[in-house]
Short mmCIF file of C-alpha atoms in Angstrom, two decimals:
data_model
loop_
_atom_site.label_atom_id
_atom_site.label_comp_id
_atom_site.label_asym_id
_atom_site.label_seq_id
_atom_site.Cartn_x
_atom_site.Cartn_y
_atom_site.Cartn_z
CA MET A 271 -95.69 22.60 0.80
CA LYS A 272 -96.57 21.41 -2.88
CA LYS A 273 -96.97 17.78 -3.13
CA ILE A 274 -95.13 15.86 -5.76
CA ARG A 275 -97.50 13.22 -7.68
CA ILE A 276 -96.07 10.54 -9.14
CA SER A 277 -98.01 8.41 -11.91
CA LYS A 278 -98.27 4.78 -11.19
CA LYS A 279 -96.36 3.84 -14.38
CA PHE A 280 -93.44 5.87 -13.31
CA PHE A 281 -93.17 4.29 -10.05
CA ILE A 282 -93.56 0.81 -11.52
CA PHE A 283 -90.65 1.72 -14.23
CA GLY A 284 -88.45 3.28 -11.50
CA VAL A 285 -88.77 0.18 -9.17
CA LEU A 286 -87.85 -2.28 -12.13
CA CYS A 287 -84.84 -0.14 -13.27
CA LEU A 288 -83.71 0.23 -9.52
CA SER A 289 -84.45 -3.51 -8.98
CA SER A 290 -82.63 -4.58 -12.32
CA PHE A 291 -79.73 -2.38 -11.40
CA LEU A 292 -79.31 -3.71 -8.03
CA LEU A 293 -79.15 -7.42 -9.56
CA ALA A 294 -76.59 -6.67 -11.89
CA ILE A 295 -74.43 -5.38 -9.05
CA VAL A 296 -75.02 -8.29 -6.74
CA LEU A 297 -74.07 -10.76 -9.72
CA LEU A 298 -70.99 -8.77 -10.41
CA PHE A 299 -70.00 -9.51 -6.68
CA VAL A 300 -71.13 -13.27 -6.79
CA ARG A 301 -68.90 -13.54 -10.27
CA GLU A 302 -66.07 -12.01 -8.55
CA GLY A 303 -66.37 -14.04 -5.78
CA ILE A 304 -66.55 -17.60 -7.86
CA ILE A 305 -63.04 -16.13 -9.65
CA ARG A 306 -61.23 -15.31 -6.32
CA LYS A 307 -61.83 -19.18 -5.34
CA GLN A 308 -59.99 -20.37 -8.27
CA LEU A 309 -56.46 -20.58 -7.03
CA SER A 310 -55.12 -22.69 -9.99
CA GLN A 311 -55.86 -19.89 -12.13
CA GLN A 312 -54.29 -16.96 -10.54
CA MET A 313 -50.54 -17.97 -10.55
CA ALA A 314 -50.20 -14.71 -12.63
CA GLU A 315 -51.34 -12.38 -9.83
CA ARG A 316 -49.47 -14.28 -7.27
CA TRP A 317 -46.34 -13.99 -9.55
CA SER A 318 -46.37 -10.34 -10.07
CA GLU A 319 -48.95 -7.56 -8.86
CA GLU A 320 -48.15 -5.05 -11.96
CA GLY A 321 -50.09 -7.34 -14.41
CA ASP A 322 -47.37 -7.62 -16.51
CA VAL A 323 -47.08 -11.77 -16.74
CA ALA A 324 -49.43 -14.39 -18.39
CA GLN A 325 -50.22 -17.70 -17.12
CA ILE A 326 -50.39 -19.97 -20.04
CA SER A 327 -51.26 -23.97 -19.99
CA ALA A 328 -51.02 -26.61 -22.54
CA PHE A 329 -52.76 -29.77 -22.44
CA PHE A 330 -51.73 -33.05 -24.72
CA THR A 331 -52.88 -36.14 -25.82
CA ARG A 332 -51.39 -39.51 -25.17
CA ASN A 333 -50.23 -39.64 -28.60
CA ALA A 334 -48.02 -36.56 -28.05
CA TYR A 335 -45.66 -38.36 -25.95
CA VAL A 336 -44.57 -35.32 -24.33
CA THR A 337 -41.30 -36.07 -21.97
CA LYS A 338 -39.44 -34.43 -19.27
CA ASP A 339 -36.47 -33.84 -21.85
CA GLN A 340 -38.67 -32.08 -24.17
CA ILE A 341 -39.87 -29.58 -21.45
CA ILE A 342 -36.17 -29.08 -20.45
CA GLY A 343 -35.41 -28.17 -24.13
CA PHE A 344 -38.38 -26.00 -24.05
CA GLU A 345 -36.93 -23.94 -21.06
CA HIS A 346 -33.62 -23.44 -22.56
CA THR A 347 -35.19 -22.20 -25.86
CA LEU A 348 -37.24 -19.85 -23.91
CA ASP A 349 -34.43 -18.32 -22.10
CA SER A 350 -32.83 -17.55 -25.71
CA ALA A 351 -36.25 -16.43 -27.01
CA LEU A 352 -36.77 -13.75 -23.96
CA GLN A 353 -33.27 -12.43 -24.45
CA GLU A 354 -33.67 -12.01 -28.21
CA ALA A 355 -36.84 -10.16 -27.53
CA SER A 356 -34.71 -7.90 -24.79
CA VAL A 357 -37.16 -9.14 -21.85
CA LYS A 358 -34.33 -9.21 -18.93
CA LEU A 359 -34.82 -9.55 -15.23
CA GLU A 360 -34.65 -6.17 -13.53
CA SER A 361 -34.82 -7.42 -10.13
CA GLU A 362 -32.10 -7.15 -7.71
CA ASN A 363 -33.19 -10.21 -5.80
CA PRO A 364 -30.39 -12.92 -6.32
CA GLY A 365 -33.18 -15.61 -6.15
CA ALA A 366 -35.63 -13.74 -8.72
CA ARG A 367 -36.79 -15.57 -11.77
CA LEU A 368 -38.42 -14.53 -15.09
CA TRP A 369 -40.66 -17.39 -15.38
CA ALA A 370 -41.78 -20.28 -13.39
CA ASP A 371 -43.38 -23.67 -14.92
CA ALA A 372 -44.84 -26.96 -13.87
CA TYR A 373 -45.84 -30.07 -15.45
CA SER A 374 -47.82 -33.32 -14.49
CA ALA A 375 -49.20 -36.71 -15.33
CA GLN A 376 -51.53 -38.86 -14.35
CA GLY A 377 -51.43 -42.68 -13.47
CA THR A 378 -52.00 -45.48 -10.47
CA LEU A 379 -49.66 -46.47 -7.77
CA ARG A 380 -49.87 -49.17 -4.94
CA VAL A 381 -48.93 -47.84 -1.70
CA SER A 382 -48.86 -49.76 1.66
CA THR A 383 -47.99 -49.85 5.43
CA ASP A 384 -48.19 -52.55 8.34
CA ARG A 385 -51.85 -51.50 8.61
CA ALA A 386 -53.12 -51.32 5.03
CA MET A 387 -52.46 -51.37 1.59
CA LEU A 388 -54.16 -49.31 -1.29
CA SER A 389 -54.20 -48.51 -4.93
CA LEU A 390 -54.37 -45.17 -5.64
CA LYS A 391 -54.96 -42.71 -8.36
CA ALA A 392 -51.76 -40.59 -8.54
CA ILE A 393 -50.41 -37.47 -10.02
CA GLY A 394 -46.40 -37.36 -10.75
CA VAL A 395 -45.62 -33.36 -10.99
CA GLY A 396 -42.33 -31.55 -11.52
CA GLY A 397 -41.30 -27.95 -11.55
CA ASP A 398 -43.25 -25.54 -9.09
CA PHE A 399 -46.43 -27.55 -9.10
CA PHE A 400 -47.52 -26.69 -5.83
CA GLN A 401 -46.96 -23.12 -6.33
CA PHE A 402 -49.54 -23.06 -9.52
CA HIS A 403 -51.89 -25.44 -7.33
CA PRO A 404 -51.62 -24.40 -3.42
CA LEU A 405 -53.67 -27.35 -2.06
CA ASP A 406 -55.24 -26.96 1.52
CA LEU A 407 -52.46 -28.23 3.67
CA GLU A 408 -53.49 -29.67 7.04
CA TYR A 409 -50.14 -31.00 8.06
CA GLY A 410 -46.57 -30.98 7.02
CA ASN A 411 -45.16 -29.01 3.50
CA TYR A 412 -45.01 -29.76 -0.29
CA PHE A 413 -42.00 -30.72 -1.92
CA SER A 414 -40.53 -29.36 -5.30
CA ASP A 415 -38.20 -30.16 -8.02
CA ASN A 416 -35.33 -28.36 -5.78
CA ASP A 417 -35.23 -31.09 -3.34
CA VAL A 418 -32.32 -33.71 -4.07
CA ASN A 419 -34.70 -36.70 -2.56
CA LYS A 420 -37.41 -37.14 -4.80
CA ASP A 421 -39.06 -40.04 -2.52
CA TYR A 422 -41.65 -37.70 -1.14
CA VAL A 423 -45.47 -37.65 -1.42
CA VAL A 424 -48.28 -35.65 -0.44
CA ILE A 425 -51.69 -37.69 0.55
CA ASP A 426 -55.09 -36.57 1.61
CA GLU A 427 -56.67 -36.90 5.16
CA GLU A 428 -58.56 -40.22 3.90
CA ILE A 429 -55.47 -42.12 2.62
CA ALA A 430 -53.66 -40.92 5.96
CA TRP A 431 -56.43 -42.54 7.86
CA GLN A 432 -56.62 -45.50 5.97
CA LEU A 433 -52.74 -46.10 6.20
CA PHE A 434 -52.10 -44.72 9.93
CA GLY A 435 -55.28 -44.36 11.51
CA GLY A 436 -54.62 -40.51 12.11
CA ILE A 437 -54.08 -37.35 9.98
CA ASP A 438 -50.79 -35.69 11.63
CA VAL A 439 -48.36 -38.25 9.88
CA PRO A 440 -45.73 -35.97 8.03
CA GLY A 441 -42.45 -37.85 8.36
CA LYS A 442 -43.76 -41.33 8.34
CA ILE A 443 -42.66 -43.88 5.69
CA ILE A 444 -44.78 -45.25 3.22
CA ASP A 445 -44.14 -48.20 0.49
CA VAL A 446 -44.66 -47.15 -2.80
CA ASN A 447 -44.79 -50.16 -5.28
CA GLY A 448 -42.14 -51.39 -2.53
CA LYS A 449 -39.83 -48.47 -2.41
CA PRO A 450 -39.82 -46.31 0.68
CA HIS A 451 -41.26 -42.85 0.57
CA MET A 452 -41.71 -40.12 3.11
CA ILE A 453 -45.03 -38.19 3.72
CA ALA A 454 -44.23 -34.55 3.13
CA GLY A 455 -47.42 -33.26 3.87
CA VAL A 456 -51.54 -34.14 4.51
CA ILE A 457 -53.95 -31.97 2.39
CA LYS A 458 -57.91 -31.40 2.82
CA ARG A 459 -59.35 -32.96 -0.52
CA GLN A 460 -61.66 -30.41 -2.21
CA GLN A 461 -65.70 -31.61 -1.49
CA GLY A 462 -68.53 -30.95 -3.40
CA LYS A 463 -70.62 -31.91 -6.44
CA MET A 464 -68.72 -30.07 -8.86
CA GLU A 465 -65.42 -31.26 -7.38
CA GLN A 466 -66.81 -35.06 -7.48
CA LYS A 467 -67.74 -34.66 -10.98
CA ALA A 468 -64.17 -32.94 -11.86
CA GLY A 469 -62.35 -35.94 -10.60
CA LEU A 470 -61.80 -35.62 -6.88
CA SER A 471 -64.30 -38.39 -6.20
CA GLU A 472 -61.57 -40.66 -4.78
CA SER A 473 -58.43 -40.11 -3.21
CA ILE A 474 -55.13 -38.63 -5.37
CA ILE A 475 -51.53 -39.14 -4.22
CA TYR A 476 -48.93 -36.79 -5.17
CA VAL A 477 -45.60 -37.98 -6.09
CA SER A 478 -42.65 -36.85 -8.10
CA TYR A 479 -42.79 -37.47 -11.85
CA GLU A 480 -39.63 -39.77 -11.77
CA THR A 481 -41.50 -41.75 -9.04
CA LEU A 482 -44.47 -42.26 -11.00
CA GLN A 483 -42.53 -43.11 -14.04
CA GLU A 484 -40.36 -45.59 -12.39
CA SER A 485 -43.18 -47.17 -9.53
CA GLY A 486 -46.48 -46.94 -11.18
CA SER A 487 -48.65 -47.30 -14.46
CA ALA A 488 -47.83 -43.65 -15.83
CA ASP A 489 -49.23 -41.89 -18.63
CA PRO A 490 -46.86 -39.53 -20.82
CA ILE A 491 -47.21 -35.85 -19.49
CA ASN A 492 -50.60 -34.54 -20.33
CA HIS A 493 -50.23 -30.90 -18.99
CA PHE A 494 -47.78 -28.29 -18.71
CA GLU A 495 -48.06 -24.69 -17.11
CA ILE A 496 -45.83 -21.80 -17.09
CA VAL A 497 -45.91 -17.79 -15.94
CA MET A 498 -43.94 -15.60 -17.72
CA PRO A 499 -43.33 -12.05 -18.77
CA ASN A 500 -46.24 -10.64 -21.26
CA PRO A 501 -45.27 -7.06 -22.23
CA ILE A 502 -47.79 -7.22 -24.96
CA LYS A 503 -50.87 -9.25 -25.46
CA GLY A 504 -50.27 -12.37 -26.89
CA PHE A 505 -46.47 -12.44 -26.49
CA ALA A 506 -46.41 -15.07 -23.85
CA MET A 507 -48.88 -17.41 -25.72
CA ASP A 508 -46.97 -17.20 -28.98
CA LYS A 509 -43.35 -17.83 -27.30
CA VAL A 510 -44.91 -20.89 -25.70
CA LYS A 511 -46.95 -22.39 -28.95
CA SER A 512 -43.55 -21.67 -30.99
CA ASN A 513 -41.20 -23.22 -28.76
CA LEU A 514 -42.91 -25.94 -27.38
CA THR A 515 -42.76 -28.14 -30.32
CA VAL A 516 -46.01 -30.18 -30.30
CA ASP A 517 -48.60 -31.37 -32.87
CA GLU A 518 -51.32 -28.89 -32.83
CA LYS A 519 -53.81 -31.63 -33.33
CA GLU A 520 -52.46 -33.25 -30.22
CA SER A 521 -52.57 -30.15 -28.11
CA GLU A 522 -54.55 -27.31 -26.63
CA PHE A 523 -53.51 -24.09 -25.37
CA ILE A 524 -55.24 -21.75 -22.73
CA GLU A 525 -54.35 -18.30 -21.30
CA ASN A 526 -55.37 -18.75 -17.63
CA SER A 527 -54.59 -15.18 -16.70
CA THR A 528 -57.59 -13.81 -18.70
CA ARG A 529 -60.19 -16.88 -19.10
CA TYR A 530 -62.53 -15.14 -16.36
CA SER A 531 -62.25 -11.73 -18.00
CA PHE A 532 -65.80 -10.38 -18.97
CA ASP A 533 -64.97 -10.48 -22.49
CA ASN A 534 -64.18 -13.84 -22.53
CA SER A 535 -66.96 -14.69 -20.49
CA LEU A 536 -69.43 -12.96 -23.17
CA LYS A 537 -67.43 -14.98 -26.31
CA LEU A 538 -67.90 -18.14 -24.51
CA PHE A 539 -71.79 -17.54 -24.00
CA GLY A 540 -71.88 -17.21 -27.77
CA GLN A 541 -69.92 -20.47 -28.03
CA PHE A 542 -72.28 -22.26 -25.42
CA ALA A 543 -73.92 -24.65 -27.98
CA TYR A 544 -70.60 -26.13 -28.98
CA ARG A 545 -68.52 -25.41 -25.94
CA SER A 546 -68.50 -29.15 -24.84
CA MET A 547 -67.58 -30.68 -27.99
CA ASN A 548 -63.84 -31.62 -28.58
CA GLY A 549 -62.55 -33.40 -31.54
CA LYS A 550 -58.82 -33.89 -29.44
CA ALA A 551 -58.38 -36.80 -27.11
CA ILE A 552 -57.36 -34.81 -24.48
CA ILE A 553 -58.05 -36.02 -20.51
CA TYR A 554 -58.18 -32.96 -18.65
CA PRO A 555 -56.84 -32.95 -14.77
CA TYR A 556 -59.33 -32.36 -12.15
CA TRP A 557 -58.31 -28.56 -11.97
CA GLU A 558 -59.19 -27.97 -15.58
CA ASN A 559 -62.34 -29.71 -15.43
CA LEU A 560 -63.14 -27.22 -12.29
CA ALA A 561 -61.88 -24.19 -14.47
CA ARG A 562 -64.12 -25.29 -17.35
CA GLY A 563 -67.21 -25.87 -15.12
CA HIS A 564 -66.93 -22.56 -13.55
CA GLU A 565 -66.15 -20.93 -16.92
CA ASP A 566 -69.72 -21.87 -17.84
CA ILE A 567 -71.37 -20.62 -14.65
CA LEU A 568 -69.36 -17.23 -15.32
CA ALA A 569 -70.49 -16.95 -18.96
CA ILE A 570 -74.15 -17.31 -17.38
CA LEU A 571 -73.61 -14.90 -14.76
CA THR A 572 -71.87 -12.57 -17.31
CA ALA A 573 -74.73 -12.72 -19.74
CA LEU A 574 -77.30 -11.88 -16.84
CA VAL A 575 -75.15 -9.24 -15.54
CA VAL A 576 -75.44 -7.53 -19.31
CA LEU A 577 -79.38 -8.26 -19.32
CA PHE A 578 -79.86 -6.85 -15.87
CA PHE A 579 -77.89 -3.57 -16.93
CA ALA A 580 -79.56 -3.32 -20.34
CA VAL A 581 -83.16 -3.12 -18.67
CA PRO A 582 -82.77 0.32 -16.88
CA SER A 583 -80.75 1.21 -19.82
CA LEU A 584 -83.59 0.40 -22.50
CA ILE A 585 -86.17 1.82 -20.17
CA ILE A 586 -84.44 5.10 -19.95
CA ALA A 587 -83.56 5.23 -23.65
CA ILE A 588 -87.56 4.80 -24.39
CA TRP A 589 -88.12 7.40 -21.79
CA LEU A 590 -85.88 9.89 -23.25
CA ILE A 591 -87.01 9.43 -26.88
CA TYR A 592 -90.77 9.66 -25.80
CA HIS A 593 -90.20 12.76 -24.07
CA TRP A 594 -87.99 13.88 -26.87
CA ARG A 595 -90.89 13.35 -29.59
CA HIS A 596 -93.44 14.94 -27.37
CA LYS A 597 -91.08 18.13 -26.08
CA LYS A 598 -92.41 21.25 -25.17
CA TRP A 599 -89.09 23.10 -25.49
CA THR A 600 -86.45 24.19 -28.05
CA TRP A 601 -82.68 24.06 -28.13
CA LYS A 602 -83.12 27.84 -27.66
CA SER A 603 -84.86 27.52 -24.49
CA VAL A 604 -82.39 25.02 -23.07
CA TRP A 605 -79.79 27.37 -23.83
CA ASP A 606 -81.57 30.73 -22.57
CA LYS A 607 -81.97 28.28 -19.17
CA LEU A 608 -78.25 27.49 -19.10
CA MET A 609 -77.29 31.40 -19.61
CA GLN A 610 -79.53 32.09 -16.67
CA ILE A 611 -77.75 29.69 -14.43
CA PRO A 612 -75.06 32.09 -13.64
CA GLU A 613 -77.49 35.24 -13.17
CA ASN A 614 -79.48 33.00 -10.95
CA MET A 615 -76.57 32.03 -8.82
CA ARG A 616 -75.66 35.73 -8.79
CA ARG A 617 -78.82 36.72 -7.52
CA ARG A 618 -79.43 33.97 -5.03
CA LYS A 619 -75.74 35.05 -3.39
CA GLN A 620 -76.61 38.37 -3.27
CA SER A 621 -80.10 37.68 -1.70
CA ALA A 622 -78.40 35.60 0.69
CA LYS A 623 -75.62 38.20 1.63
CA ASN A 624 -78.98 40.88 2.06
CA LYS A 625 -80.56 38.30 4.55
CA ALA A 626 -77.51 37.87 6.36
CA GLU A 627 -76.71 41.77 6.82
CA GLU A 628 -80.57 42.40 7.70
CA LYS A 629 -79.79 39.65 10.56
CA LYS A 630 -76.76 41.22 11.42
CA THR A 631 -78.67 44.80 11.54
CA GLU A 632 -81.23 43.28 13.54
CA LYS A 633 -79.53 41.59 15.82
CA SER A 634 -77.48 45.06 16.70
CA LYS A 635 -80.74 46.97 16.97
CA SER A 636 -82.23 44.18 19.67
CA GLU A 637 -78.84 44.68 21.36
CA LYS A 638 -78.93 48.20 21.50
CA ILE A 639 -82.66 48.47 22.73
CA LYS A 640 -81.88 45.99 25.38
CA THR A 641 -78.64 48.02 26.42
CA GLU A 642 -81.15 51.29 26.48
CA LYS A 643 -83.61 49.45 28.64
CA LYS A 644 -81.20 47.93 30.98
CA LYS A 645 -80.11 51.81 31.33
CA ALA A 646 -83.59 52.87 31.91
CA ARG A 647 -84.15 50.41 34.45
CA LYS A 648 -80.99 51.31 36.42
CA LYS A 649 -81.97 55.24 36.41
CA ALA A 650 -85.75 54.29 37.74
CA GLY A 651 -84.19 52.27 40.25
CA LYS A 652 -81.97 54.75 41.48
CA ALA A 653 -85.03 57.22 41.39
CA LEU A 654 -87.16 55.01 43.74
CA GLU A 655 -84.33 54.74 46.22
CA PRO A 656 -85.53 56.24 49.77
CA ARG A 657 -83.34 59.34 50.62
CA LYS A 658 -81.03 58.69 54.03
CA PRO A 659 -81.87 61.55 56.95
CA ILE A 660 -79.19 64.07 57.49
CA HIS A 661 -77.31 64.18 60.97
CA ILE A 662 -75.65 67.41 61.91
CA THR A 663 -73.48 67.28 64.95
CA PHE A 664 -71.67 69.96 66.85
CA ASP A 665 -68.45 69.76 68.74
CA GLU A 666 -68.33 70.73 72.36
CA GLU A 667 -65.65 73.35 72.05
CA ASP A 668 -67.86 75.06 69.35
CA GLU A 669 -70.67 75.28 72.01
CA ASN A 670 -68.56 76.80 74.61
CA GLU A 671 -67.21 79.17 72.36
CA GLU A 672 -71.00 80.35 71.45
CA GLU A 673 -71.76 80.70 75.13
#
């Protein structure tokens, strides 16, 4: 058997290419795992599996003074804009909707029970907020704008312990600035260094936007988000910007459904030097801070993936160029080789057929010889058998007749 010799240089470059390629694959899986965990950025996927919708977020400064009435006005104009664009609801489900939206504002609230009194960071929410932000529920449920009673709250485990000495407390009553509110659910607050830096270093109570306005110290609405049809690229973003009448200097719009795409990550990596610069007085909620932090991580991972895929590609390209320049073949010789492939295949097929026939012939000959040997052994066995003596007997009547 002929030994295959591999040069040391070829072996090193081969190992380098393979290692680089495997690292790129691993980083792709890590990247996808990080994206899957960003539930607040995946409302579009949850809303429609067909990929024909987009999730848009808008952030406002305090000077924008966005109100609930302004949001309601936008919703009415959006319906008209969708009708004009011939975007209609095709589902037969009576509860189906073309779009869903949510809004929120930040502030503070004072809450108390017979056990304790706390001053808490609060988020006043409206619309389908908890559909966009599926927090980790431990007990109970969320609340929504469809509830007639707006006096519901969602708290985390730490608040529950401080107010009641336990965490299974849905249905219990707390005072929010002197007004009774019922606990709808208890959530588990996200932990981790990035979460703490994003704004989750302290407990947050979630209440209706009306409660925050009436009972607490509230900022104007600083965040609005919507998931809606996006039949062509940029359609949803254009409709939100044109119908949500807010000064461009006091607002920022983001398409969440594409923010983690490969192309966007590469663009973001190119803007890394001035990524954190912001000339607008926008205070991002914690989920957007988390999203932006993960955008930076994904930008680095994407750049590394491109690099690790580029290394083997570059080495293979250099190897091909080198062998091209030092080639000992011509295009004619390559063509002749290619033309010989069908003939070689035919010969191999014929050779295999001939070998099969030879085997079949040899097998039949072998079986014939075996049969002849068996017959010969049987014949020889009969010849060697001892002959039996012949006994002749006469009847008595015949003997008397003879006498």
